[in-house]
């Protein structure tokens, strides 16, 4: 018996931050590939507070292609916010997310769509190579991924933001109320029937990567703490370790006192003060980080603010479907 294949509109979400050079190429390449494969589609560019001509380029593309739309943030809110804004805007039966610099090969969108047609609800792009990067970046990324994989219990080492999600998965994600959503991990966490498509990260043709070492560290800390409470348990663990050491030292000191040789060991006292002091500071810092997170979540501010939208004329029949 022939399997019933799903068909439907695919929304392609492209976060863009200072990508004036990449936007026209992305629109042209992606619409070309998807039209040729006979997949009805819409493109949603999310301008994440770019300081260059990105928004003008997006407006030009939306004037040229009826299936291209644009959303402009009032300032830079970060890639995660841009992805969620795109998901909220998507009218498709499935939605794909890929980098606007085309480091995620757009040909793979067709493979992802075919898997979706066969009933998979989450299709993950899995990196087989990280592309050309400087060694420091590779090291930072490796450290980050082993930390987050350990903290979340999800293997993130080859994960990327290149994904295709069924409407159900999209709706589940946008219904989540947490402000610091970590798309890459959350889209695995929600479950659903999942397939994987391997891809090699392409070299960046235009502009440069937006990640500085500082922003990577911030990204790592934000995402680990928003996805996992493991660092808080680390505080307890450190407490236990210090307690065991202090019991041992306590016994030793008492023994010294009992045998009348108690004056020695002033260096030990100084060292102990320093070590315990710094461990306490670190622990307070970790707890403080989570308190700050609670504070931010409880303020219930929006994840992003949309300043302007463009494109999405409904009279063309292409992007007809509403959610
Ligand atoms: N991006 C974004 N907001 C940001 C930083 C990046 O929307 O604050 C977008 C960027 O335009 C690109 C994607 O996220 O489409 C990936 O960024 P980038 O290429 O700089 O990262 P890399 O590929 O080096 O990991
Ligand atoms: Mg890139």
Short mmCIF file of C-alpha atoms and ligand atoms in Angstrom, two decimals:
data_model
loop_
_atom_site.label_atom_id
_atom_site.label_comp_id
_atom_site.label_asym_id
_atom_site.label_seq_id
_atom_site.Cartn_x
_atom_site.Cartn_y
_atom_site.Cartn_z
CA UNK A 1 0.00 0.00 0.00
CA UNK A 2 1.27 3.48 -0.89
CA UNK A 3 2.10 5.64 2.13
CA UNK A 4 0.06 8.84 2.32
CA UNK A 5 2.53 11.73 2.02
CA UNK A 6 1.90 15.00 3.82
CA UNK A 7 2.19 18.18 1.80
CA UNK A 8 1.95 21.78 2.83
CA UNK A 9 3.53 25.17 3.07
CA UNK A 10 7.04 25.41 4.46
CA UNK A 11 8.06 28.55 6.34
CA UNK A 12 11.79 29.23 6.26
CA UNK A 13 12.99 31.41 9.12
CA UNK A 14 16.21 33.36 8.68
CA UNK A 15 17.58 35.37 11.61
CA UNK A 16 19.71 38.21 10.29
CA UNK A 17 22.05 40.49 12.19
CA UNK A 18 24.23 42.75 10.03
CA UNK A 19 23.78 40.52 7.00
CA UNK A 20 23.26 43.10 4.23
CA UNK A 21 25.50 41.07 1.92
CA UNK A 22 23.84 37.72 2.65
CA UNK A 23 20.14 38.59 2.49
CA UNK A 24 19.70 38.92 -1.30
CA UNK A 25 21.74 35.78 -1.94
CA UNK A 26 19.83 33.80 0.69
CA UNK A 27 16.45 34.86 -0.77
CA UNK A 28 17.52 34.01 -4.29
CA UNK A 29 19.18 30.67 -3.51
CA UNK A 30 16.48 29.37 -1.18
CA UNK A 31 13.50 30.37 -3.33
CA UNK A 32 15.31 28.84 -6.32
CA UNK A 33 15.96 25.50 -4.63
CA UNK A 34 12.48 25.19 -3.11
CA UNK A 35 10.64 26.25 -6.28
CA UNK A 36 12.62 23.75 -8.28
CA UNK A 37 11.76 21.00 -5.81
CA UNK A 38 8.08 21.98 -6.09
CA UNK A 39 7.76 22.89 -2.41
CA UNK A 40 5.42 25.78 -1.61
CA UNK A 41 7.23 28.07 0.76
CA UNK A 42 7.50 31.44 2.46
CA UNK A 43 10.68 33.09 3.71
CA UNK A 44 10.69 35.09 6.92
CA UNK A 45 13.72 37.27 7.53
CA UNK A 46 14.02 38.50 11.09
CA UNK A 47 16.18 41.60 11.27
CA UNK A 48 17.67 41.43 14.75
CA UNK A 49 18.49 45.12 15.19
CA UNK A 50 21.14 45.25 12.47
CA UNK A 51 23.22 48.40 12.21
CA UNK A 52 23.81 48.11 8.47
CA UNK A 53 21.47 48.06 5.47
CA UNK A 54 19.99 44.62 6.25
CA UNK A 55 16.43 45.93 6.67
CA UNK A 56 16.53 47.77 3.30
CA UNK A 57 17.76 44.58 1.63
CA UNK A 58 14.94 42.58 3.26
CA UNK A 59 12.35 45.13 2.10
CA UNK A 60 13.74 44.95 -1.44
CA UNK A 61 13.52 41.17 -1.41
CA UNK A 62 9.96 41.21 -0.09
CA UNK A 63 8.99 43.60 -2.87
CA UNK A 64 10.61 41.32 -5.43
CA UNK A 65 9.37 37.96 -4.15
CA UNK A 66 5.77 37.69 -2.94
CA UNK A 67 6.72 34.82 -0.64
CA UNK A 68 9.33 36.82 1.27
CA UNK A 69 8.38 38.61 4.48
CA UNK A 70 10.39 40.61 6.97
CA UNK A 71 10.17 41.38 10.67
CA UNK A 72 12.29 44.12 12.17
CA UNK A 73 13.17 44.19 15.86
CA UNK A 74 13.41 47.50 17.67
CA UNK A 75 16.98 46.57 18.70
CA UNK A 76 19.27 43.54 18.89
CA UNK A 77 17.56 40.84 20.96
CA UNK A 78 19.80 37.91 19.97
CA UNK A 79 19.44 34.94 17.67
CA UNK A 80 17.18 32.92 19.98
CA UNK A 81 14.65 35.78 20.11
CA UNK A 82 14.86 36.11 16.32
CA UNK A 83 14.13 32.40 15.87
CA UNK A 84 11.12 32.57 18.18
CA UNK A 85 9.80 35.68 16.41
CA UNK A 86 10.08 33.79 13.13
CA UNK A 87 8.26 30.78 14.57
CA UNK A 88 5.48 33.04 15.84
CA UNK A 89 5.15 34.60 12.38
CA UNK A 90 5.26 31.32 10.45
CA UNK A 91 2.08 30.40 8.63
CA UNK A 92 3.39 27.12 7.27
CA UNK A 93 2.48 23.52 8.04
CA UNK A 94 6.13 23.13 8.90
CA UNK A 95 8.87 25.64 9.65
CA UNK A 96 12.59 25.46 9.07
CA UNK A 97 15.25 27.61 10.70
CA UNK A 98 18.57 28.29 9.03
CA UNK A 99 21.37 30.83 9.17
CA UNK A 100 21.06 33.71 6.79
CA UNK A 101 24.77 33.47 5.88
CA UNK A 102 23.98 30.12 4.19
CA UNK A 103 26.47 28.25 6.36
CA UNK A 104 23.62 25.77 6.69
CA UNK A 105 23.36 24.32 3.17
CA UNK A 106 19.87 25.18 1.83
CA UNK A 107 19.75 22.08 -0.41
CA UNK A 108 19.23 20.10 2.79
CA UNK A 109 15.87 21.85 3.24
CA UNK A 110 14.51 19.58 0.52
CA UNK A 111 15.70 16.42 2.36
CA UNK A 112 14.22 17.78 5.58
CA UNK A 113 10.91 18.51 3.89
CA UNK A 114 10.79 14.97 2.43
CA UNK A 115 11.34 13.49 5.89
CA UNK A 116 8.56 15.72 7.23
CA UNK A 117 6.31 14.44 4.43
CA UNK A 118 6.97 10.93 5.70
CA UNK A 119 5.63 11.93 9.10
CA UNK A 120 8.65 13.10 11.11
CA UNK A 121 7.76 16.07 13.28
CA UNK A 122 11.23 17.29 14.18
CA UNK A 123 14.04 17.05 11.63
CA UNK A 124 17.38 18.05 13.10
CA UNK A 125 20.36 19.20 11.12
CA UNK A 126 23.43 17.44 12.53
CA UNK A 127 26.91 18.82 11.86
CA UNK A 128 29.45 16.46 10.38
CA UNK A 129 32.09 19.15 10.28
CA UNK A 130 32.29 22.57 11.89
CA UNK A 131 33.64 24.27 8.79
CA UNK A 132 36.59 26.64 8.89
CA UNK A 133 36.94 28.28 12.28
CA UNK A 134 39.77 29.61 14.33
CA UNK A 135 41.13 27.12 16.92
CA UNK A 136 40.11 29.30 19.85
CA UNK A 137 36.51 29.32 18.65
CA UNK A 138 36.57 25.53 18.16
CA UNK A 139 37.97 25.08 21.67
CA UNK A 140 35.38 27.43 23.19
CA UNK A 141 32.56 25.68 21.33
CA UNK A 142 33.79 22.23 22.40
CA UNK A 143 33.99 23.29 26.06
CA UNK A 144 30.54 24.83 25.87
CA UNK A 145 28.99 21.77 24.28
CA UNK A 146 30.49 19.31 26.73
CA UNK A 147 29.27 21.53 29.60
CA UNK A 148 25.78 21.79 28.22
CA UNK A 149 25.57 18.13 27.21
CA UNK A 150 26.55 17.17 30.76
CA UNK A 151 24.12 19.64 32.31
CA UNK A 152 21.11 18.82 30.16
CA UNK A 153 21.62 15.15 29.41
CA UNK A 154 21.07 15.83 25.69
CA UNK A 155 24.03 15.26 23.37
CA UNK A 156 24.59 18.71 21.93
CA UNK A 157 28.04 18.26 20.42
CA UNK A 158 26.77 18.05 16.85
CA UNK A 159 23.51 19.94 17.36
CA UNK A 160 22.75 23.11 15.45
CA UNK A 161 19.91 25.58 15.00
CA UNK A 162 19.30 24.13 11.53
CA UNK A 163 15.95 22.35 12.05
CA UNK A 164 12.62 21.71 10.49
CA UNK A 165 9.62 21.51 12.80
CA UNK A 166 6.09 20.38 12.21
CA UNK A 167 3.28 22.82 13.02
CA UNK A 168 2.58 20.87 16.25
CA UNK A 169 6.19 21.26 17.40
CA UNK A 170 6.17 24.95 16.43
CA UNK A 171 2.99 25.56 18.42
CA UNK A 172 4.44 23.69 21.40
CA UNK A 173 7.58 25.83 21.33
CA UNK A 174 5.83 29.16 21.03
CA UNK A 175 3.47 28.24 23.83
CA UNK A 176 6.43 27.92 26.21
CA UNK A 177 6.52 30.93 28.44
CA UNK A 178 10.17 30.98 29.46
CA UNK A 179 11.94 34.08 28.27
CA UNK A 180 15.41 32.63 27.93
CA UNK A 181 14.49 29.80 25.64
CA UNK A 182 17.39 27.82 24.21
CA UNK A 183 16.03 26.75 20.84
CA UNK A 184 18.61 24.09 20.05
CA UNK A 185 18.01 22.18 23.27
CA UNK A 186 14.27 22.87 23.62
CA UNK A 187 13.51 21.50 20.17
CA UNK A 188 15.01 18.16 21.28
CA UNK A 189 13.47 18.35 24.73
CA UNK A 190 9.89 18.58 23.37
CA UNK A 191 10.25 15.07 21.93
CA UNK A 192 8.04 14.14 18.92
CA UNK A 193 9.16 11.74 16.21
CA UNK A 194 12.61 12.92 15.24
CA UNK A 195 14.83 12.37 12.23
CA UNK A 196 18.29 13.67 11.49
CA UNK A 197 19.89 15.10 8.39
CA UNK A 198 23.67 15.41 8.32
CA UNK A 199 25.29 18.51 6.88
CA UNK A 200 28.73 20.04 6.59
CA UNK A 201 28.99 23.63 7.81
CA UNK A 202 29.77 25.81 4.80
CA UNK A 203 32.31 28.62 4.83
CA UNK A 204 30.85 32.09 5.37
CA UNK A 205 30.90 34.04 2.11
CA UNK A 206 29.82 37.49 3.26
CA UNK A 207 30.56 39.48 6.40
CA UNK A 208 31.93 37.87 9.51
CA UNK A 209 30.77 35.75 12.40
CA UNK A 210 28.92 37.68 15.11
CA UNK A 211 30.47 35.70 17.90
CA UNK A 212 33.24 37.16 19.95
CA UNK A 213 34.75 35.12 22.78
CA UNK A 214 32.84 37.30 25.23
CA UNK A 215 29.50 36.73 23.52
CA UNK A 216 30.19 32.98 23.37
CA UNK A 217 30.83 32.84 27.12
CA UNK A 218 27.69 34.85 27.78
CA UNK A 219 25.72 32.59 25.42
CA UNK A 220 27.06 29.49 27.20
CA UNK A 221 26.23 30.79 30.68
CA UNK A 222 22.76 32.02 29.70
CA UNK A 223 21.82 28.79 28.01
CA UNK A 224 23.25 26.41 30.58
CA UNK A 225 21.51 28.22 33.42
CA UNK A 226 18.25 28.60 31.54
CA UNK A 227 18.14 24.91 30.71
CA UNK A 228 19.59 23.22 33.75
CA UNK A 229 19.87 23.61 37.51
CA UNK A 230 22.98 21.41 37.63
CA UNK A 231 25.33 24.28 38.58
CA UNK A 232 23.25 24.78 41.73
CA UNK A 233 23.88 21.15 42.64
CA UNK A 234 27.55 21.87 42.07
CA UNK A 235 27.29 24.31 44.97
CA UNK A 236 26.05 21.50 47.22
CA UNK A 237 28.79 19.21 45.92
CA UNK A 238 31.47 21.79 46.71
CA UNK A 239 29.96 22.18 50.17
CA UNK A 240 30.19 18.43 50.76
CA UNK A 241 33.80 18.28 49.56
CA UNK A 242 34.81 21.19 51.79
CA UNK A 243 32.95 19.60 54.72
CA UNK A 244 34.83 16.29 54.30
CA UNK A 245 38.14 18.16 54.17
CA UNK A 246 37.23 20.17 57.25
CA UNK A 247 36.34 17.04 59.24
CA UNK A 248 39.74 15.53 58.36
CA UNK A 249 41.56 18.76 59.23
CA UNK A 250 39.50 19.17 62.38
CA UNK A 251 40.55 15.73 63.63
CA UNK A 252 44.16 16.51 62.77
CA UNK A 253 44.05 19.86 64.64
CA UNK A 254 42.50 18.29 67.72
CA UNK A 255 45.18 15.66 67.70
CA UNK A 256 47.87 18.36 67.51
CA UNK A 257 46.25 20.25 70.36
CA UNK A 258 46.01 17.09 72.48
CA UNK A 259 49.67 16.29 71.95
CA UNK A 260 50.72 19.85 72.77
CA UNK A 261 52.08 20.94 69.37
CA UNK A 262 49.24 23.27 68.34
CA UNK A 263 51.05 26.48 67.35
CA UNK A 264 52.33 25.38 63.97
CA UNK A 265 50.32 25.59 60.79
CA UNK A 266 49.67 29.31 60.44
CA UNK A 267 50.15 28.97 56.65
CA UNK A 268 47.44 26.31 56.64
CA UNK A 269 45.07 28.74 58.33
CA UNK A 270 45.70 31.43 55.73
CA UNK A 271 45.31 28.95 52.86
CA UNK A 272 42.10 27.58 54.31
CA UNK A 273 40.67 31.08 54.68
CA UNK A 274 41.49 31.87 51.08
CA UNK A 275 40.14 28.61 49.67
CA UNK A 276 36.92 28.60 51.64
CA UNK A 277 36.42 32.31 50.98
CA UNK A 278 36.71 31.87 47.25
CA UNK A 279 34.51 28.78 47.15
CA UNK A 280 31.85 30.69 49.08
CA UNK A 281 32.08 33.60 46.66
CA UNK A 282 31.77 31.33 43.64
CA UNK A 283 28.76 29.58 45.16
CA UNK A 284 27.09 32.87 45.94
CA UNK A 285 27.80 33.95 42.38
CA UNK A 286 26.14 30.83 40.96
CA UNK A 287 23.12 31.27 43.20
CA UNK A 288 23.03 34.96 42.31
CA UNK A 289 22.95 34.07 38.64
CA UNK A 290 19.84 31.98 39.14
CA UNK A 291 18.21 34.64 41.30
CA UNK A 292 18.83 37.09 38.46
CA UNK A 293 17.20 34.61 36.08
CA UNK A 294 14.12 34.37 38.30
CA UNK A 295 14.03 38.16 38.51
CA UNK A 296 14.17 38.47 34.72
CA UNK A 297 11.52 35.83 34.11
CA UNK A 298 9.18 37.27 36.72
CA UNK A 299 9.30 40.71 35.12
CA UNK A 300 7.57 39.00 32.23
CA UNK A 301 8.95 41.32 29.59
CA UNK A 302 8.45 40.28 25.99
CA UNK A 303 11.22 38.24 24.39
CA UNK A 304 11.52 40.78 21.61
CA UNK A 305 9.85 43.93 20.33
CA UNK A 306 8.79 44.16 16.70
CA UNK A 307 9.22 47.63 15.24
CA UNK A 308 8.13 46.97 11.66
CA UNK A 309 7.03 44.26 9.29
CA UNK A 310 7.09 44.01 5.52
CA UNK A 311 5.87 41.75 2.74
CA UNK A 312 3.32 38.97 3.09
CA UNK A 313 0.76 40.26 0.61
CA UNK A 314 -2.18 37.90 0.91
CA UNK A 315 -3.46 38.42 -2.66
CA UNK A 316 -0.80 36.24 -4.26
CA UNK A 317 -2.12 32.93 -3.03
CA UNK A 318 1.38 31.80 -1.99
CA UNK A 319 1.25 32.66 1.66
CA UNK A 320 -2.49 32.36 1.94
CA UNK A 321 -2.72 30.06 4.92
CA UNK A 322 -3.22 31.62 8.34
CA UNK A 323 -2.51 29.91 11.65
N1 LIG B 1 22.35 36.36 14.41
C1 LIG B 1 21.24 37.05 14.91
N2 LIG B 1 21.39 37.82 16.04
C2 LIG B 1 22.60 37.94 16.69
C3 LIG B 1 23.71 37.20 16.18
C4 LIG B 1 23.55 36.43 15.05
O1 LIG B 1 20.15 36.97 14.37
O2 LIG B 1 22.66 38.66 17.68
C5 LIG B 1 22.19 35.52 13.20
C6 LIG B 1 23.17 35.83 12.07
O3 LIG B 1 22.71 36.86 11.24
C7 LIG B 1 23.23 34.50 11.34
C8 LIG B 1 23.05 33.50 12.45
O4 LIG B 1 22.44 34.19 13.54
O5 LIG B 1 22.19 34.35 10.39
C9 LIG B 1 24.35 32.86 12.87
O6 LIG B 1 25.28 33.86 13.23
P1 LIG B 1 26.81 33.79 12.83
O7 LIG B 1 26.95 33.39 11.40
O8 LIG B 1 27.42 35.07 13.23
O9 LIG B 1 27.31 32.64 13.78
P2 LIG B 1 28.24 31.38 13.40
O10 LIG B 1 27.75 30.84 12.10
O11 LIG B 1 29.60 31.92 13.33
O12 LIG B 1 28.00 30.44 14.54
MG1 LIG B 2 27.38 31.77 10.43
#
